[in-house]
Amino acid sequence: MPEETIFSKIIRKEIPSDMVYQDDTVTAFRDINPQAPTHILIIPNKIIPTMDDVNEADEQVLGHMITVAVKIAREQGIAQNGYRVLINCREHGGQEVYHLHMHLFGGRPLGPMLAR
Ligand code: AMP
C-alpha cells in the first residue's frame, strides 16, 4: 500500500482545507501557500504517489482530474484569460507531497514556464 500523506486527511476532512470540489474520484482545494491569485490543487482520492506511478488503469482518474480542472477554472472565472496546470514529479520536478496533484494557477499573467 502506498503511504498516506496529509492530502489523505484533507480528502477525509480530518484536517481543514478550503475545498472547492469533491466527488468519488477526485478532491480539489486551495493551496495553503498560493503562488497566484487562484491556486488550486486537484488530486485523486486514491493514493497515486507520483506521476511515475500512473498506469493504464488510472487513465479515467487522470482524465477526470482534467475535466474537473476545466470546470473549476470556469467557476473561478479564470478560463477566459487563461491559466496553467502543472504536475511536479519527484525531486527534480520539485515534488514536496507524494500524493499526485495537479496545480491549477490563474488570475494573473503567469510569465515564462520556468523560473530562470
Ligand atoms: P508540490 O511541490 O508539487 O508537491 O506541491 C505541494 C503543494 O501542496 C505546495 O504548493 C504546498 O503549498 C501545498 N500544500 C501542502 N500542504 C497543504 C495543505 N495542508 N493544504 C493545502 N495545500 C498544501
Short mmCIF file of C-alpha atoms and ligand atoms in Angstrom, two decimals:
data_model
loop_
_atom_site.label_atom_id
_atom_site.label_comp_id
_atom_site.label_asym_id
_atom_site.label_seq_id
_atom_site.Cartn_x
_atom_site.Cartn_y
_atom_site.Cartn_z
CA MET A 1 0.00 0.00 0.00
CA PRO A 2 1.34 3.46 -0.86
CA GLU A 3 1.95 5.68 2.14
CA GLU A 4 -0.57 8.29 3.17
CA THR A 5 0.28 11.98 3.19
CA ILE A 6 -1.50 14.99 4.64
CA PHE A 7 -3.64 15.00 1.48
CA SER A 8 -5.43 11.79 2.58
CA LYS A 9 -6.51 13.60 5.74
CA ILE A 10 -7.78 16.52 3.62
CA ILE A 11 -9.79 14.08 1.44
CA ARG A 12 -11.36 12.54 4.55
CA LYS A 13 -11.92 16.04 6.05
CA GLU A 14 -9.90 15.09 9.11
CA ILE A 15 -8.00 18.35 8.79
CA PRO A 16 -9.40 21.62 7.47
CA SER A 17 -8.90 22.80 3.93
CA ASP A 18 -10.54 25.29 1.62
CA MET A 19 -12.18 22.61 -0.50
CA VAL A 20 -13.74 23.75 -3.76
CA TYR A 21 -14.82 20.39 -5.19
CA GLN A 22 -15.11 16.73 -4.23
CA ASP A 23 -16.66 13.64 -5.77
CA ASP A 24 -16.00 9.89 -5.54
CA THR A 25 -12.83 10.14 -7.62
CA VAL A 26 -11.14 13.50 -7.02
CA THR A 27 -10.85 16.32 -4.49
CA ALA A 28 -9.82 19.94 -5.12
CA PHE A 29 -8.79 22.54 -2.53
CA ARG A 30 -6.93 25.83 -2.39
CA ASP A 31 -3.18 25.64 -1.97
CA ILE A 32 -2.14 26.79 1.51
CA ASN A 33 0.74 28.81 0.03
CA PRO A 34 -0.74 30.28 -3.16
CA GLN A 35 1.62 31.24 -5.99
CA ALA A 36 -1.11 33.04 -7.95
CA PRO A 37 -4.46 34.70 -7.12
CA THR A 38 -6.10 31.37 -7.94
CA HIS A 39 -4.04 28.34 -6.92
CA ILE A 40 -5.99 25.12 -6.50
CA LEU A 41 -4.77 21.54 -6.16
CA ILE A 42 -6.72 18.75 -7.85
CA ILE A 43 -5.92 15.31 -6.51
CA PRO A 44 -7.13 11.74 -6.99
CA ASN A 45 -8.88 10.31 -3.91
CA LYS A 46 -6.88 7.09 -4.34
CA ILE A 47 -3.22 7.41 -3.47
CA ILE A 48 -1.00 7.63 -6.53
CA PRO A 49 2.32 8.86 -5.11
CA THR A 50 3.86 10.38 -8.26
CA MET A 51 3.26 10.87 -11.97
CA ASP A 52 5.69 7.98 -12.47
CA ASP A 53 3.27 5.65 -10.64
CA VAL A 54 0.44 6.29 -13.11
CA ASN A 55 -0.55 3.32 -15.27
CA GLU A 56 -3.26 2.50 -17.79
CA ALA A 57 -5.74 1.62 -15.04
CA ASP A 58 -5.55 5.26 -13.91
CA GLU A 59 -6.49 6.79 -17.25
CA GLN A 60 -10.06 7.52 -16.20
CA VAL A 61 -8.92 9.15 -12.97
CA LEU A 62 -6.37 11.33 -14.76
CA GLY A 63 -8.90 12.29 -17.43
CA HIS A 64 -11.37 13.20 -14.71
CA MET A 65 -8.78 15.40 -12.99
CA ILE A 66 -8.52 17.36 -16.25
CA THR A 67 -12.27 17.79 -16.71
CA VAL A 68 -12.64 18.85 -13.07
CA ALA A 69 -9.81 21.38 -13.56
CA VAL A 70 -11.67 22.79 -16.59
CA LYS A 71 -14.90 23.07 -14.60
CA ILE A 72 -13.18 24.74 -11.64
CA ALA A 73 -11.30 27.18 -13.88
CA ARG A 74 -14.62 28.28 -15.39
CA GLU A 75 -16.28 28.56 -11.99
CA GLN A 76 -13.37 30.58 -10.60
CA GLY A 77 -13.57 32.98 -13.55
CA ILE A 78 -10.05 32.34 -14.87
CA ALA A 79 -10.90 30.38 -18.01
CA GLN A 80 -11.41 33.32 -20.34
CA ASN A 81 -7.99 34.89 -19.68
CA GLY A 82 -6.29 31.54 -19.35
CA TYR A 83 -4.45 29.54 -16.74
CA ARG A 84 -1.77 26.90 -16.21
CA VAL A 85 -1.91 23.33 -14.93
CA LEU A 86 1.20 21.67 -13.60
CA ILE A 87 2.21 18.31 -12.12
CA ASN A 88 5.58 18.04 -10.36
CA CYS A 89 7.25 14.62 -10.28
CA ARG A 90 9.81 13.63 -7.64
CA GLU A 91 12.94 15.50 -6.68
CA HIS A 92 13.92 17.20 -9.93
CA GLY A 93 10.28 18.11 -10.54
CA GLY A 94 10.17 19.82 -7.15
CA GLN A 95 7.51 17.50 -5.72
CA GLU A 96 7.00 18.01 -1.97
CA VAL A 97 3.87 15.98 -1.25
CA TYR A 98 3.96 12.40 -2.53
CA HIS A 99 0.28 12.17 -3.41
CA LEU A 100 -0.16 13.06 -7.09
CA HIS A 101 -1.64 16.54 -7.51
CA MET A 102 -2.34 18.89 -10.35
CA HIS A 103 -1.77 22.58 -9.64
CA LEU A 104 -4.23 24.99 -11.26
CA PHE A 105 -2.84 28.55 -11.41
CA GLY A 106 -4.58 31.65 -12.72
CA GLY A 107 -5.78 35.16 -12.06
CA ARG A 108 -2.72 36.99 -13.42
CA PRO A 109 -0.28 36.65 -16.31
CA LEU A 110 1.86 33.71 -15.21
CA GLY A 111 5.04 34.57 -17.02
CA PRO A 112 7.52 32.15 -18.53
CA MET A 113 7.25 28.45 -17.99
CA LEU A 114 10.23 28.02 -15.67
CA ALA A 115 11.95 30.36 -13.25
CA ARG A 116 15.31 31.43 -14.66
P1 AMP B 1 4.42 20.10 -4.89
O1 AMP B 1 5.65 20.93 -4.69
O2 AMP B 1 4.01 19.99 -6.32
O3 AMP B 1 4.50 18.76 -4.19
O4 AMP B 1 3.25 20.93 -4.21
C1 AMP B 1 2.76 20.69 -2.95
C2 AMP B 1 1.82 21.81 -2.67
O5 AMP B 1 0.98 21.45 -1.58
C3 AMP B 1 2.53 23.11 -2.27
O6 AMP B 1 2.16 24.14 -3.20
C4 AMP B 1 2.01 23.39 -0.86
O7 AMP B 1 1.81 24.76 -0.60
C5 AMP B 1 0.71 22.60 -0.85
N1 AMP B 1 0.26 22.17 0.47
C6 AMP B 1 0.97 21.49 1.40
N2 AMP B 1 0.21 21.24 2.49
C7 AMP B 1 -1.01 21.76 2.22
C8 AMP B 1 -2.23 21.83 2.94
N3 AMP B 1 -2.37 21.30 4.16
N4 AMP B 1 -3.29 22.45 2.36
C9 AMP B 1 -3.18 22.99 1.13
N5 AMP B 1 -2.06 22.95 0.39
C10 AMP B 1 -0.99 22.35 0.93
#
